[in-house]
């Protein structure tokens, strides 16, 4: 799937493009599945045009899972036949993962756990890295109480689980009531979002009514409530709203770090991380996948099958 100009979902079309070049330090991956993320729609709409060089025709997508077809002569960690997954954001935007073949960087690739299907693995990297790197940035650890805003979404549902693995004693998650049982299945205590959020969290937490960490995947009013919810505003984190920096908190843009991908693979392989996939679309239906994602209210991940 590719497009020649920024626009709505309909600019994407299925087409044949030349096979990617296999550089000396690249891994050619036969794609089995590609994760669909909100940032893909932002790129498509031109909202990151001032932050990265863009080149057309542009193939979207940064999340991938598949099987190694070939490796460059300088590659040491992968071999043909390996099952892999990864986060393939590069310094320019053009050769994405909504494709049959991807020339992947080693730093953005890890071996796929045998227990994880290709669809689940395709949904793990970007969201998992975002959750892990930002949780570490605000020092989530033993005994913490962590509040995750938007806990049923792609980053949110992994953030709940990452916090538990890092030692959080309690994880509270905001979500609509239809997703409360889902959050309980992940080990979170659900709470409804809305105007009464601060009071609802205080009642749930008890004591001084504060949490140690507020992890925001929503922005806007959710971030606005965060200073009243935490003991220390330096432990407010946001994946979506850079206004958090004005509060003294932390914002992140997922980095392709091989060691972090390996950590995610280890935890997923051990059953400590589960990737919820709401719907799988064929590659040719990427337009429908973007429409679903942009409609909001997706539980977990949307994935393309290649």
PDB file of C-alpha atoms in Angstrom:
ATOM      1  CA  UNK A   1       0.000   0.000   0.000  1.00  0.00           C
ATOM      2  CA  UNK A   2       1.370   3.399  -0.947  1.00  0.00           C
ATOM      3  CA  UNK A   3       0.365   6.983  -1.685  1.00  0.00           C
ATOM      4  CA  UNK A   4       1.697   9.888  -3.722  1.00  0.00           C
ATOM      5  CA  UNK A   5       0.353  12.834  -1.712  1.00  0.00           C
ATOM      6  CA  UNK A   6      -0.900  13.546   1.786  1.00  0.00           C
ATOM      7  CA  UNK A   7      -4.605  13.209   2.427  1.00  0.00           C
ATOM      8  CA  UNK A   8      -7.361  11.053   3.884  1.00  0.00           C
ATOM      9  CA  UNK A   9      -7.324   7.259   3.991  1.00  0.00           C
ATOM     10  CA  UNK A  10      -8.393   6.966   0.341  1.00  0.00           C
ATOM     11  CA  UNK A  11      -5.021   8.212  -0.915  1.00  0.00           C
ATOM     12  CA  UNK A  12      -3.598   4.742  -0.187  1.00  0.00           C
ATOM     13  CA  UNK A  13      -3.690   2.262  -3.056  1.00  0.00           C
ATOM     14  CA  UNK A  14      -2.404  -1.255  -3.639  1.00  0.00           C
ATOM     15  CA  UNK A  15       0.400  -1.237  -6.205  1.00  0.00           C
ATOM     16  CA  UNK A  16       3.636  -2.898  -7.312  1.00  0.00           C
ATOM     17  CA  UNK A  17       6.866  -1.124  -6.367  1.00  0.00           C
ATOM     18  CA  UNK A  18      10.503  -2.204  -6.795  1.00  0.00           C
ATOM     19  CA  UNK A  19      11.806  -4.611  -4.168  1.00  0.00           C
ATOM     20  CA  UNK A  20      13.735  -2.859  -1.366  1.00  0.00           C
ATOM     21  CA  UNK A  21      17.517  -2.811  -1.615  1.00  0.00           C
ATOM     22  CA  UNK A  22      19.366  -5.097   0.792  1.00  0.00           C
ATOM     23  CA  UNK A  23      22.126  -2.960   2.298  1.00  0.00           C
ATOM     24  CA  UNK A  24      25.166  -4.510   4.000  1.00  0.00           C
ATOM     25  CA  UNK A  25      23.641  -4.081   7.459  1.00  0.00           C
ATOM     26  CA  UNK A  26      19.994  -4.700   6.555  1.00  0.00           C
ATOM     27  CA  UNK A  27      17.679  -7.676   7.050  1.00  0.00           C
ATOM     28  CA  UNK A  28      15.212  -8.466   4.276  1.00  0.00           C
ATOM     29  CA  UNK A  29      11.970  -9.546   5.937  1.00  0.00           C
ATOM     30  CA  UNK A  30       9.104 -11.302   4.197  1.00  0.00           C
ATOM     31  CA  UNK A  31       6.220  -9.571   5.938  1.00  0.00           C
ATOM     32  CA  UNK A  32       3.451 -11.641   7.482  1.00  0.00           C
ATOM     33  CA  UNK A  33       1.707  -8.831   9.369  1.00  0.00           C
ATOM     34  CA  UNK A  34       2.012  -5.074   9.896  1.00  0.00           C
ATOM     35  CA  UNK A  35       0.665  -3.139  12.859  1.00  0.00           C
ATOM     36  CA  UNK A  36      -1.554  -0.122  12.208  1.00  0.00           C
ATOM     37  CA  UNK A  37      -0.896   2.799  14.550  1.00  0.00           C
ATOM     38  CA  UNK A  38      -2.370   6.293  15.006  1.00  0.00           C
ATOM     39  CA  UNK A  39       0.958   7.762  13.891  1.00  0.00           C
ATOM     40  CA  UNK A  40       0.462   6.088  10.489  1.00  0.00           C
ATOM     41  CA  UNK A  41      -2.648   8.209   9.956  1.00  0.00           C
ATOM     42  CA  UNK A  42      -0.811  11.330  11.156  1.00  0.00           C
ATOM     43  CA  UNK A  43       1.987  10.688   8.655  1.00  0.00           C
ATOM     44  CA  UNK A  44      -0.569  10.081   5.890  1.00  0.00           C
ATOM     45  CA  UNK A  45      -2.329  13.360   6.689  1.00  0.00           C
ATOM     46  CA  UNK A  46       0.959  15.293   6.550  1.00  0.00           C
ATOM     47  CA  UNK A  47       1.028  16.122  10.248  1.00  0.00           C
ATOM     48  CA  UNK A  48       4.686  15.087  10.639  1.00  0.00           C
ATOM     49  CA  UNK A  49       5.831  16.820   7.444  1.00  0.00           C
ATOM     50  CA  UNK A  50       7.886  19.395   9.390  1.00  0.00           C
ATOM     51  CA  UNK A  51       9.576  16.746  11.557  1.00  0.00           C
ATOM     52  CA  UNK A  52      10.824  14.122   9.069  1.00  0.00           C
ATOM     53  CA  UNK A  53      11.818  14.189   5.387  1.00  0.00           C
ATOM     54  CA  UNK A  54       9.067  12.468   3.382  1.00  0.00           C
ATOM     55  CA  UNK A  55       9.519  10.885  -0.057  1.00  0.00           C
ATOM     56  CA  UNK A  56       6.824   9.666  -2.460  1.00  0.00           C
ATOM     57  CA  UNK A  57       5.581   7.153  -3.325  1.00  0.00           C
ATOM     58  CA  UNK A  58       5.333   6.549   0.410  1.00  0.00           C
ATOM     59  CA  UNK A  59       4.644   3.139   1.950  1.00  0.00           C
ATOM     60  CA  UNK A  60       3.232   3.656   5.472  1.00  0.00           C
ATOM     61  CA  UNK A  61       3.807   1.597   8.592  1.00  0.00           C
ATOM     62  CA  UNK A  62       6.498   1.157  11.250  1.00  0.00           C
ATOM     63  CA  UNK A  63       5.429  -2.116  12.945  1.00  0.00           C
ATOM     64  CA  UNK A  64       6.286  -5.436  11.301  1.00  0.00           C
ATOM     65  CA  UNK A  65       6.478  -9.170  11.860  1.00  0.00           C
ATOM     66  CA  UNK A  66       7.595 -11.847   9.437  1.00  0.00           C
ATOM     67  CA  UNK A  67      10.335 -14.224   8.333  1.00  0.00           C
ATOM     68  CA  UNK A  68      13.883 -13.296   7.355  1.00  0.00           C
ATOM     69  CA  UNK A  69      14.467 -13.863   3.619  1.00  0.00           C
ATOM     70  CA  UNK A  70      18.075 -12.675   3.372  1.00  0.00           C
ATOM     71  CA  UNK A  71      20.654 -10.698   5.346  1.00  0.00           C
ATOM     72  CA  UNK A  72      23.393  -8.275   4.363  1.00  0.00           C
ATOM     73  CA  UNK A  73      27.014  -9.370   4.817  1.00  0.00           C
ATOM     74  CA  UNK A  74      27.510  -7.252   7.959  1.00  0.00           C
ATOM     75  CA  UNK A  75      24.465  -8.650   9.790  1.00  0.00           C
ATOM     76  CA  UNK A  76      25.346 -10.895  12.741  1.00  0.00           C
ATOM     77  CA  UNK A  77      22.194 -11.454  14.769  1.00  0.00           C
ATOM     78  CA  UNK A  78      19.761 -12.796  12.170  1.00  0.00           C
ATOM     79  CA  UNK A  79      19.673 -15.504   9.516  1.00  0.00           C
ATOM     80  CA  UNK A  80      17.274 -16.572   6.757  1.00  0.00           C
ATOM     81  CA  UNK A  81      14.297 -18.410   8.210  1.00  0.00           C
ATOM     82  CA  UNK A  82      14.273 -16.522  11.532  1.00  0.00           C
ATOM     83  CA  UNK A  83      10.858 -15.324  12.692  1.00  0.00           C
ATOM     84  CA  UNK A  84      11.163 -11.682  13.715  1.00  0.00           C
ATOM     85  CA  UNK A  85       9.209  -8.593  14.715  1.00  0.00           C
ATOM     86  CA  UNK A  86      10.198  -4.992  15.050  1.00  0.00           C
ATOM     87  CA  UNK A  87       9.778  -1.247  14.913  1.00  0.00           C
ATOM     88  CA  UNK A  88      11.105   0.095  11.647  1.00  0.00           C
ATOM     89  CA  UNK A  89      10.996   3.873  12.002  1.00  0.00           C
ATOM     90  CA  UNK A  90      13.870   5.410  10.069  1.00  0.00           C
ATOM     91  CA  UNK A  91      15.270   8.922   9.723  1.00  0.00           C
ATOM     92  CA  UNK A  92      13.102   9.606   6.688  1.00  0.00           C
ATOM     93  CA  UNK A  93       9.618   8.393   5.793  1.00  0.00           C
ATOM     94  CA  UNK A  94       9.162   6.340   2.645  1.00  0.00           C
ATOM     95  CA  UNK A  95       9.751   2.582   2.841  1.00  0.00           C
ATOM     96  CA  UNK A  96       7.252   1.380   5.436  1.00  0.00           C
ATOM     97  CA  UNK A  97       5.890  -1.973   6.502  1.00  0.00           C
ATOM     98  CA  UNK A  98       2.554  -2.147   4.642  1.00  0.00           C
ATOM     99  CA  UNK A  99       4.349  -4.285   2.071  1.00  0.00           C
ATOM    100  CA  UNK A 100       5.394  -7.808   1.156  1.00  0.00           C
ATOM    101  CA  UNK A 101       9.088  -7.100   1.765  1.00  0.00           C
ATOM    102  CA  UNK A 102      10.886  -4.762   4.175  1.00  0.00           C
ATOM    103  CA  UNK A 103      14.629  -4.028   4.341  1.00  0.00           C
ATOM    104  CA  UNK A 104      14.798  -3.801   8.120  1.00  0.00           C
ATOM    105  CA  UNK A 105      17.432  -2.272  10.377  1.00  0.00           C
ATOM    106  CA  UNK A 106      19.013  -4.550  12.982  1.00  0.00           C
ATOM    107  CA  UNK A 107      18.464  -2.004  15.750  1.00  0.00           C
ATOM    108  CA  UNK A 108      14.714  -2.148  15.173  1.00  0.00           C
ATOM    109  CA  UNK A 109      14.361  -5.927  15.022  1.00  0.00           C
ATOM    110  CA  UNK A 110      14.160  -8.840  17.480  1.00  0.00           C
ATOM    111  CA  UNK A 111      13.393 -12.537  17.316  1.00  0.00           C
ATOM    112  CA  UNK A 112       9.684 -13.288  17.646  1.00  0.00           C
ATOM    113  CA  UNK A 113       8.701 -15.489  20.591  1.00  0.00           C
ATOM    114  CA  UNK A 114       7.418 -18.837  19.348  1.00  0.00           C
ATOM    115  CA  UNK A 115       4.327 -18.456  21.533  1.00  0.00           C
ATOM    116  CA  UNK A 116       3.290 -15.214  19.797  1.00  0.00           C
ATOM    117  CA  UNK A 117       1.437 -15.271  16.475  1.00  0.00           C
ATOM    118  CA  UNK A 118       2.535 -12.977  13.660  1.00  0.00           C
ATOM    119  CA  UNK A 119      -0.539 -10.744  14.120  1.00  0.00           C
ATOM    120  CA  UNK A 120       0.118 -10.272  17.842  1.00  0.00           C
ATOM    121  CA  UNK A 121       3.835  -9.702  17.243  1.00  0.00           C
ATOM    122  CA  UNK A 122       3.040  -7.020  14.652  1.00  0.00           C
ATOM    123  CA  UNK A 123       1.146  -5.108  17.334  1.00  0.00           C
ATOM    124  CA  UNK A 124       3.815  -5.312  20.014  1.00  0.00           C
ATOM    125  CA  UNK A 125       6.795  -3.218  18.965  1.00  0.00           C
ATOM    126  CA  UNK A 126       5.779   0.442  18.694  1.00  0.00           C
ATOM    127  CA  UNK A 127       3.222   0.385  21.505  1.00  0.00           C
ATOM    128  CA  UNK A 128       5.378  -1.819  23.699  1.00  0.00           C
ATOM    129  CA  UNK A 129       8.439   0.380  23.230  1.00  0.00           C
ATOM    130  CA  UNK A 130       6.398   3.510  23.967  1.00  0.00           C
ATOM    131  CA  UNK A 131       5.068   1.997  27.188  1.00  0.00           C
ATOM    132  CA  UNK A 132       8.394   0.584  28.339  1.00  0.00           C
ATOM    133  CA  UNK A 133      10.563   3.596  27.551  1.00  0.00           C
ATOM    134  CA  UNK A 134       8.159   6.078  29.119  1.00  0.00           C
ATOM    135  CA  UNK A 135       7.499   3.949  32.198  1.00  0.00           C
ATOM    136  CA  UNK A 136      11.248   3.766  32.755  1.00  0.00           C
ATOM    137  CA  UNK A 137      11.590   7.529  32.202  1.00  0.00           C
ATOM    138  CA  UNK A 138       9.290   8.225  35.157  1.00  0.00           C
ATOM    139  CA  UNK A 139      10.872   5.496  37.259  1.00  0.00           C
ATOM    140  CA  UNK A 140       8.006   3.029  37.632  1.00  0.00           C
ATOM    141  CA  UNK A 141       9.100   0.396  40.111  1.00  0.00           C
ATOM    142  CA  UNK A 142       8.354  -1.667  43.181  1.00  0.00           C
ATOM    143  CA  UNK A 143       5.309  -0.617  45.158  1.00  0.00           C
ATOM    144  CA  UNK A 144       4.124   2.184  42.860  1.00  0.00           C
ATOM    145  CA  UNK A 145       0.492   2.926  42.160  1.00  0.00           C
ATOM    146  CA  UNK A 146       0.177   3.774  38.466  1.00  0.00           C
ATOM    147  CA  UNK A 147      -2.809   5.379  36.748  1.00  0.00           C
ATOM    148  CA  UNK A 148      -3.064   4.727  32.994  1.00  0.00           C
ATOM    149  CA  UNK A 149      -5.374   7.051  31.048  1.00  0.00           C
ATOM    150  CA  UNK A 150      -6.827   5.244  28.016  1.00  0.00           C
ATOM    151  CA  UNK A 151      -5.848   1.845  29.352  1.00  0.00           C
ATOM    152  CA  UNK A 152      -7.757  -0.236  26.787  1.00  0.00           C
ATOM    153  CA  UNK A 153      -6.001   1.229  23.741  1.00  0.00           C
ATOM    154  CA  UNK A 154      -2.898   0.099  21.901  1.00  0.00           C
ATOM    155  CA  UNK A 155      -0.279   1.703  24.128  1.00  0.00           C
ATOM    156  CA  UNK A 156      -2.547   1.733  27.174  1.00  0.00           C
ATOM    157  CA  UNK A 157      -3.198  -2.005  27.449  1.00  0.00           C
ATOM    158  CA  UNK A 158       0.523  -2.723  27.131  1.00  0.00           C
ATOM    159  CA  UNK A 159       1.372   0.055  29.606  1.00  0.00           C
ATOM    160  CA  UNK A 160      -0.838  -1.659  32.204  1.00  0.00           C
ATOM    161  CA  UNK A 161       1.108  -4.887  31.778  1.00  0.00           C
ATOM    162  CA  UNK A 162       4.554  -3.273  31.570  1.00  0.00           C
ATOM    163  CA  UNK A 163       3.883  -1.418  34.836  1.00  0.00           C
ATOM    164  CA  UNK A 164       3.050  -4.715  36.529  1.00  0.00           C
ATOM    165  CA  UNK A 165       6.223  -6.359  35.211  1.00  0.00           C
ATOM    166  CA  UNK A 166       8.288  -3.399  36.463  1.00  0.00           C
ATOM    167  CA  UNK A 167       6.905  -3.952  39.965  1.00  0.00           C
ATOM    168  CA  UNK A 168       3.916  -1.642  40.318  1.00  0.00           C
ATOM    169  CA  UNK A 169       1.757  -2.719  43.244  1.00  0.00           C
ATOM    170  CA  UNK A 170      -1.434  -1.327  41.737  1.00  0.00           C
ATOM    171  CA  UNK A 171      -2.415  -0.250  38.246  1.00  0.00           C
ATOM    172  CA  UNK A 172      -5.604   1.750  37.764  1.00  0.00           C
ATOM    173  CA  UNK A 173      -6.894   2.199  34.232  1.00  0.00           C
ATOM    174  CA  UNK A 174      -9.441   4.579  32.751  1.00  0.00           C
ATOM    175  CA  UNK A 175     -11.753   3.168  30.099  1.00  0.00           C
ATOM    176  CA  UNK A 176     -15.368   3.101  29.067  1.00  0.00           C
ATOM    177  CA  UNK A 177     -17.464   0.622  31.078  1.00  0.00           C
ATOM    178  CA  UNK A 178     -17.571  -1.868  28.177  1.00  0.00           C
ATOM    179  CA  UNK A 179     -13.804  -2.350  28.607  1.00  0.00           C
ATOM    180  CA  UNK A 180     -13.709  -2.697  32.388  1.00  0.00           C
ATOM    181  CA  UNK A 181     -13.721  -6.493  32.370  1.00  0.00           C
ATOM    182  CA  UNK A 182     -10.931  -6.410  29.785  1.00  0.00           C
ATOM    183  CA  UNK A 183      -8.829  -4.223  32.093  1.00  0.00           C
ATOM    184  CA  UNK A 184      -9.465  -6.569  35.004  1.00  0.00           C
ATOM    185  CA  UNK A 185      -8.193  -9.442  32.857  1.00  0.00           C
ATOM    186  CA  UNK A 186      -4.915  -7.514  32.473  1.00  0.00           C
ATOM    187  CA  UNK A 187      -4.579  -6.990  36.209  1.00  0.00           C
ATOM    188  CA  UNK A 188      -5.801  -3.379  36.304  1.00  0.00           C
ATOM    189  CA  UNK A 189      -8.463  -1.772  38.469  1.00  0.00           C
ATOM    190  CA  UNK A 190     -10.864   0.012  36.090  1.00  0.00           C
ATOM    191  CA  UNK A 191     -12.277   3.460  36.644  1.00  0.00           C
ATOM    192  CA  UNK A 192     -14.561   5.497  34.387  1.00  0.00           C
ATOM    193  CA  UNK A 193     -13.095   8.606  32.795  1.00  0.00           C
ATOM    194  CA  UNK A 194     -14.948  11.907  32.820  1.00  0.00           C
ATOM    195  CA  UNK A 195     -15.546  14.976  34.976  1.00  0.00           C
ATOM    196  CA  UNK A 196     -15.473  13.003  38.240  1.00  0.00           C
ATOM    197  CA  UNK A 197     -12.185  11.230  37.500  1.00  0.00           C
ATOM    198  CA  UNK A 198     -10.128  12.916  40.231  1.00  0.00           C
ATOM    199  CA  UNK A 199     -12.725  12.087  42.893  1.00  0.00           C
ATOM    200  CA  UNK A 200     -13.212   8.549  41.583  1.00  0.00           C
ATOM    201  CA  UNK A 201      -9.491   7.826  41.675  1.00  0.00           C
ATOM    202  CA  UNK A 202      -9.136   9.336  45.136  1.00  0.00           C
ATOM    203  CA  UNK A 203     -11.922   7.116  46.430  1.00  0.00           C
ATOM    204  CA  UNK A 204     -10.392   4.048  44.839  1.00  0.00           C
ATOM    205  CA  UNK A 205      -6.867   4.754  46.103  1.00  0.00           C
ATOM    206  CA  UNK A 206      -7.797   5.804  49.623  1.00  0.00           C
ATOM    207  CA  UNK A 207      -5.355   7.541  51.956  1.00  0.00           C
ATOM    208  CA  UNK A 208      -4.244  10.840  50.467  1.00  0.00           C
ATOM    209  CA  UNK A 209      -6.066   9.975  47.253  1.00  0.00           C
ATOM    210  CA  UNK A 210      -2.912  10.294  45.148  1.00  0.00           C
ATOM    211  CA  UNK A 211      -1.120   7.952  42.766  1.00  0.00           C
ATOM    212  CA  UNK A 212       2.624   7.753  42.165  1.00  0.00           C
ATOM    213  CA  UNK A 213       2.520   7.891  38.362  1.00  0.00           C
ATOM    214  CA  UNK A 214      -0.018   9.249  35.869  1.00  0.00           C
ATOM    215  CA  UNK A 215       0.550   7.715  32.411  1.00  0.00           C
ATOM    216  CA  UNK A 216      -1.505   9.545  29.796  1.00  0.00           C
ATOM    217  CA  UNK A 217      -2.461   7.996  26.446  1.00  0.00           C
ATOM    218  CA  UNK A 218      -5.329  10.415  25.792  1.00  0.00           C
ATOM    219  CA  UNK A 219      -4.192  14.024  26.230  1.00  0.00           C
ATOM    220  CA  UNK A 220      -6.399  17.045  26.738  1.00  0.00           C
ATOM    221  CA  UNK A 221      -8.607  16.809  29.854  1.00  0.00           C
ATOM    222  CA  UNK A 222      -6.888  13.595  31.004  1.00  0.00           C
ATOM    223  CA  UNK A 223      -3.543  15.362  31.116  1.00  0.00           C
ATOM    224  CA  UNK A 224      -5.216  18.390  32.691  1.00  0.00           C
ATOM    225  CA  UNK A 225      -6.424  16.219  35.582  1.00  0.00           C
ATOM    226  CA  UNK A 226      -3.018  14.661  36.172  1.00  0.00           C
ATOM    227  CA  UNK A 227      -1.436  17.306  38.483  1.00  0.00           C
ATOM    228  CA  UNK A 228      -4.292  16.790  40.936  1.00  0.00           C
ATOM    229  CA  UNK A 229      -3.782  13.034  40.868  1.00  0.00           C
ATOM    230  CA  UNK A 230      -0.054  12.604  41.500  1.00  0.00           C
ATOM    231  CA  UNK A 231       2.239  13.252  44.437  1.00  0.00           C
ATOM    232  CA  UNK A 232       5.009  14.548  42.177  1.00  0.00           C
ATOM    233  CA  UNK A 233       4.326  16.212  38.805  1.00  0.00           C
ATOM    234  CA  UNK A 234       7.718  14.986  37.549  1.00  0.00           C
ATOM    235  CA  UNK A 235       6.086  11.547  37.374  1.00  0.00           C
ATOM    236  CA  UNK A 236       3.395  12.584  34.908  1.00  0.00           C
ATOM    237  CA  UNK A 237       4.003  10.938  31.526  1.00  0.00           C
ATOM    238  CA  UNK A 238       2.209  11.437  28.225  1.00  0.00           C
ATOM    239  CA  UNK A 239       2.500   9.585  24.948  1.00  0.00           C
ATOM    240  CA  UNK A 240       0.363  12.072  23.019  1.00  0.00           C
ATOM    241  CA  UNK A 241       0.432  15.565  24.555  1.00  0.00           C
ATOM    242  CA  UNK A 242       3.666  17.557  24.716  1.00  0.00           C
ATOM    243  CA  UNK A 243       2.021  19.996  27.126  1.00  0.00           C
ATOM    244  CA  UNK A 244       3.159  17.498  29.760  1.00  0.00           C
ATOM    245  CA  UNK A 245       6.623  19.061  29.478  1.00  0.00           C
ATOM    246  CA  UNK A 246       5.217  22.317  30.854  1.00  0.00           C
ATOM    247  CA  UNK A 247       4.078  20.399  33.931  1.00  0.00           C
ATOM    248  CA  UNK A 248       7.587  19.094  34.523  1.00  0.00           C
ATOM    249  CA  UNK A 249       6.633  15.625  33.288  1.00  0.00           C
ATOM    250  CA  UNK A 250       7.889  13.409  30.462  1.00  0.00           C
ATOM    251  CA  UNK A 251       6.896  12.839  26.823  1.00  0.00           C
ATOM    252  CA  UNK A 252       8.354  10.279  24.473  1.00  0.00           C
ATOM    253  CA  UNK A 253       8.490   9.197  20.849  1.00  0.00           C
ATOM    254  CA  UNK A 254       9.335   5.485  20.676  1.00  0.00           C
ATOM    255  CA  UNK A 255      12.974   4.772  19.842  1.00  0.00           C
ATOM    256  CA  UNK A 256      14.072   1.636  17.942  1.00  0.00           C
ATOM    257  CA  UNK A 257      16.273   0.030  20.595  1.00  0.00           C
ATOM    258  CA  UNK A 258      17.181  -3.632  20.082  1.00  0.00           C
ATOM    259  CA  UNK A 259      17.630  -4.342  23.805  1.00  0.00           C
ATOM    260  CA  UNK A 260      14.148  -2.982  24.543  1.00  0.00           C
ATOM    261  CA  UNK A 261      12.617  -5.098  21.766  1.00  0.00           C
ATOM    262  CA  UNK A 262      14.361  -8.140  23.219  1.00  0.00           C
ATOM    263  CA  UNK A 263      12.929  -7.295  26.657  1.00  0.00           C
ATOM    264  CA  UNK A 264       9.438  -7.132  25.165  1.00  0.00           C
ATOM    265  CA  UNK A 265      10.015 -10.451  23.385  1.00  0.00           C
ATOM    266  CA  UNK A 266      11.172 -12.089  26.602  1.00  0.00           C
ATOM    267  CA  UNK A 267       8.174 -10.863  28.576  1.00  0.00           C
ATOM    268  CA  UNK A 268       5.708 -11.801  25.840  1.00  0.00           C
ATOM    269  CA  UNK A 269       7.308 -15.231  25.490  1.00  0.00           C
ATOM    270  CA  UNK A 270       6.956 -15.771  29.233  1.00  0.00           C
ATOM    271  CA  UNK A 271       3.269 -14.797  29.141  1.00  0.00           C
ATOM    272  CA  UNK A 272       3.738 -11.547  31.071  1.00  0.00           C
ATOM    273  CA  UNK A 273       2.676  -9.405  28.087  1.00  0.00           C
ATOM    274  CA  UNK A 274      -0.354 -10.087  25.955  1.00  0.00           C
ATOM    275  CA  UNK A 275      -1.221  -8.219  22.775  1.00  0.00           C
ATOM    276  CA  UNK A 276      -4.933  -7.675  22.215  1.00  0.00           C
ATOM    277  CA  UNK A 277      -5.786  -7.568  18.499  1.00  0.00           C
ATOM    278  CA  UNK A 278      -9.285  -6.234  17.868  1.00  0.00           C
ATOM    279  CA  UNK A 279      -9.337  -6.806  14.117  1.00  0.00           C
ATOM    280  CA  UNK A 280      -7.102  -8.110  11.339  1.00  0.00           C
ATOM    281  CA  UNK A 281      -7.541  -6.722   7.802  1.00  0.00           C
ATOM    282  CA  UNK A 282      -5.970  -7.974   4.570  1.00  0.00           C
ATOM    283  CA  UNK A 283      -3.249  -5.636   3.299  1.00  0.00           C
ATOM    284  CA  UNK A 284      -5.504  -4.502   0.457  1.00  0.00           C
ATOM    285  CA  UNK A 285      -8.020  -3.197   3.028  1.00  0.00           C
ATOM    286  CA  UNK A 286      -5.606  -0.782   4.727  1.00  0.00           C
ATOM    287  CA  UNK A 287      -8.035   2.060   3.963  1.00  0.00           C
ATOM    288  CA  UNK A 288     -10.714   0.366   6.077  1.00  0.00           C
ATOM    289  CA  UNK A 289      -8.172  -0.281   8.829  1.00  0.00           C
ATOM    290  CA  UNK A 290      -7.287   3.427   8.961  1.00  0.00           C
ATOM    291  CA  UNK A 291     -10.944   4.401   9.051  1.00  0.00           C
ATOM    292  CA  UNK A 292     -11.543   2.093  12.010  1.00  0.00           C
ATOM    293  CA  UNK A 293      -8.521   3.441  13.866  1.00  0.00           C
ATOM    294  CA  UNK A 294      -9.418   7.064  13.232  1.00  0.00           C
ATOM    295  CA  UNK A 295     -12.929   6.399  14.526  1.00  0.00           C
ATOM    296  CA  UNK A 296     -11.497   5.849  18.000  1.00  0.00           C
ATOM    297  CA  UNK A 297     -12.562   3.327  20.639  1.00  0.00           C
ATOM    298  CA  UNK A 298     -10.319   0.516  19.352  1.00  0.00           C
ATOM    299  CA  UNK A 299      -9.509  -2.066  21.994  1.00  0.00           C
ATOM    300  CA  UNK A 300      -5.851  -2.975  21.687  1.00  0.00           C
ATOM    301  CA  UNK A 301      -4.516  -3.159  18.148  1.00  0.00           C
ATOM    302  CA  UNK A 302      -5.535  -3.169  14.486  1.00  0.00           C
ATOM    303  CA  UNK A 303      -3.282  -5.277  12.246  1.00  0.00           C
ATOM    304  CA  UNK A 304      -2.828  -5.915   8.514  1.00  0.00           C
ATOM    305  CA  UNK A 305      -2.243  -9.458   7.293  1.00  0.00           C
ATOM    306  CA  UNK A 306       0.130  -9.692   4.345  1.00  0.00           C
TER     307      UNK A 306
END
